[in-house]
Short mmCIF file of C-alpha atoms in Angstrom, two decimals:
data_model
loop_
_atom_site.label_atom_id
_atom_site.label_comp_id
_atom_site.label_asym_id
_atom_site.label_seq_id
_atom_site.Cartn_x
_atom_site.Cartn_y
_atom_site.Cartn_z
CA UNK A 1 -69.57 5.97 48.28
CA UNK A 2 -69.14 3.06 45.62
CA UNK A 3 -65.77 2.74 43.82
CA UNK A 4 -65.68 1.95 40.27
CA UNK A 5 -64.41 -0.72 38.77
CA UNK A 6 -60.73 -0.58 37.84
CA UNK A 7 -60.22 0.47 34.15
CA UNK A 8 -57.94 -1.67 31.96
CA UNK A 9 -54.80 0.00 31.35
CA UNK A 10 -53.92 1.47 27.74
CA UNK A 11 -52.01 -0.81 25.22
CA UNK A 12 -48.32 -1.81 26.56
CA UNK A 13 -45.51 0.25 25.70
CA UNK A 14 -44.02 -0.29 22.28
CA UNK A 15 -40.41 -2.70 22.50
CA UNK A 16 -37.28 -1.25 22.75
CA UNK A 17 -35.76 -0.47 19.99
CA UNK A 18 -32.34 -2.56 19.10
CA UNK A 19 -29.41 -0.52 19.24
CA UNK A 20 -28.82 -1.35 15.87
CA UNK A 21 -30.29 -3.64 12.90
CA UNK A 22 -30.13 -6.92 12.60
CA UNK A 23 -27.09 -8.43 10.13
CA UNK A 24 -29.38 -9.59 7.74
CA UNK A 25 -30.66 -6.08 7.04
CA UNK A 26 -27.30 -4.40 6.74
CA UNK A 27 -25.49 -4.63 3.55
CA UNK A 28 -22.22 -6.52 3.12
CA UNK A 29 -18.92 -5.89 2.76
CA UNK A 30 -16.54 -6.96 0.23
CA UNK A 31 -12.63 -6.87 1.62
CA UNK A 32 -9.83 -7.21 -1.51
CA UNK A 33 -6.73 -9.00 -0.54
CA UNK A 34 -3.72 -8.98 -2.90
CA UNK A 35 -0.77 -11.14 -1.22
CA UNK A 36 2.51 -12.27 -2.52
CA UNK A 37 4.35 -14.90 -0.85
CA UNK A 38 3.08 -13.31 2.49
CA UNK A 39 2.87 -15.84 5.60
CA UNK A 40 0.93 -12.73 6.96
CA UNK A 41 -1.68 -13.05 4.93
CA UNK A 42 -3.82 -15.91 6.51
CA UNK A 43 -3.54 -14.36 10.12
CA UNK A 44 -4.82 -10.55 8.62
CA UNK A 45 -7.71 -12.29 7.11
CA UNK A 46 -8.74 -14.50 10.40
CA UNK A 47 -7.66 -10.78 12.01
CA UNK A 48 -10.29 -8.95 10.09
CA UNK A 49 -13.65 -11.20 10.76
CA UNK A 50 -12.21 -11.47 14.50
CA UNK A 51 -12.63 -7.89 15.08
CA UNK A 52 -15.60 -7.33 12.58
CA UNK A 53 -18.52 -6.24 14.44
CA UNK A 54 -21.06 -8.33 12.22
CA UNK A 55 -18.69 -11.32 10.53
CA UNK A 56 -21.64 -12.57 8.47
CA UNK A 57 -21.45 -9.82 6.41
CA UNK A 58 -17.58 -10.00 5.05
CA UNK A 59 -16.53 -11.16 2.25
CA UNK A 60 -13.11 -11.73 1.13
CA UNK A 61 -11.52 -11.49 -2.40
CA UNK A 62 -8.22 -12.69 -1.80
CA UNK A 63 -5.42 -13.46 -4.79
CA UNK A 64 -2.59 -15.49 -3.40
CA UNK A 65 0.51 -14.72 -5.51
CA UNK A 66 2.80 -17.79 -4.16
CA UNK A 67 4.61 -21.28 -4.92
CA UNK A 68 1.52 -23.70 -5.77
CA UNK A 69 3.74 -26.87 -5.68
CA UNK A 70 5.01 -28.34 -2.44
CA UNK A 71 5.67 -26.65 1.05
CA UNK A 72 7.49 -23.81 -0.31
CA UNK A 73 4.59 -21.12 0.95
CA UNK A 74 2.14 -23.49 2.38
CA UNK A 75 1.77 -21.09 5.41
CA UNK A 76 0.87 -18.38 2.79
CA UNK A 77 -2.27 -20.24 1.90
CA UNK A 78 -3.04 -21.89 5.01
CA UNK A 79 -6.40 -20.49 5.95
CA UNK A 80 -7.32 -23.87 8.53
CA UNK A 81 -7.24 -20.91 11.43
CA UNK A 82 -10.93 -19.71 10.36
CA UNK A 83 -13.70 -20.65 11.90
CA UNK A 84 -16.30 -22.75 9.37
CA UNK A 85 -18.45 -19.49 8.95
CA UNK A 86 -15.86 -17.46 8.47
CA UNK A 87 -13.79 -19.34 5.80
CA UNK A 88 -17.10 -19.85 3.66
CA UNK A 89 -17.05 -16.01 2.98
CA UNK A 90 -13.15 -16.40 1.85
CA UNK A 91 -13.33 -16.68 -2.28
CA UNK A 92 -9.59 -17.64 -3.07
CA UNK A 93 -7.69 -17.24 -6.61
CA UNK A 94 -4.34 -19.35 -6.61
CA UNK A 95 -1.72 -17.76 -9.40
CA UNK A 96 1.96 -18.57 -9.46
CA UNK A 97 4.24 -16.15 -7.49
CA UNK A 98 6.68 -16.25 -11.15
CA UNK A 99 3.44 -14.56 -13.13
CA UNK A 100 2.60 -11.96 -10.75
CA UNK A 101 2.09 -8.49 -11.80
CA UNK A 102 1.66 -6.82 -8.45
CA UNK A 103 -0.61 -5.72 -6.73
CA UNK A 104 -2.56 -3.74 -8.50
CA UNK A 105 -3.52 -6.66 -10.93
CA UNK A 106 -4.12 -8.90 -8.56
CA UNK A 107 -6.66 -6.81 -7.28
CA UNK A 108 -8.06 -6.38 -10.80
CA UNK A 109 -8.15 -10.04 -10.61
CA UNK A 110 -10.01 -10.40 -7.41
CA UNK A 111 -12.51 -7.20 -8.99
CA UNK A 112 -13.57 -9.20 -11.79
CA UNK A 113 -13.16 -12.61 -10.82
CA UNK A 114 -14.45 -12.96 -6.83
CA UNK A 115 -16.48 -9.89 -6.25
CA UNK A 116 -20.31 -10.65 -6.50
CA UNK A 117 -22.86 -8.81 -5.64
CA UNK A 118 -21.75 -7.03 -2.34
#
């Protein structure tokens, strides 16, 4: 009996598909911070793209309400903790802690003077 020649073998399977969509894809997310005199502040912001599942796509607003002179609150502003990525999505406004109207304005602030298009 003759065999046939082997037949070629249908088109390969299709890839997997990823578990979820690439970062680029996805839209971002804009996070408003309002913080008065708060050494916190700094270490909740590094805190937030640390645990982010895709850091490329935060942004944060965030309206320091603090002594602008001298070392008074320098920890309050000292964002040096974030990584180079992560600290080039930070947009920072810088008011005196003696004009602040709470919170509430400084996130007005942040609303119509940081947030873009995210």
């Amino acid at each position: 009996p003759s065999s046939s020649p082997p037949t070629a073998s249908a088109s390969p399977p299709p890839p997997a598909a990823s578990a979820s969509p690439p970062a680029a894809s996805l839209p971002s997310i804009f996070v408003s911070v309002a913080s008065y005199r708060d050494p916190e502040a700094p270490h909740t912001i590094r805190s937030l793209f640390a645990q982010a599942e895709s850091p490329s796509r935060v942004y944060v607003g965030v309206c320091f309400q603090c002594a602008l002179d001298g070392d008074e609150d320098a920890d309050c502003l000292d964002l040096s903790l974030l990584r180079p990525e992560w600290a080039a999505n930070v947009r920072v406004l810088r008011l005196p802690w003696r004009e602040a109207k709470g919170p509430v304005w400084a996130r007005f602030l942040i609303q119509r003077r940081l947030l873009r298009d995210e």
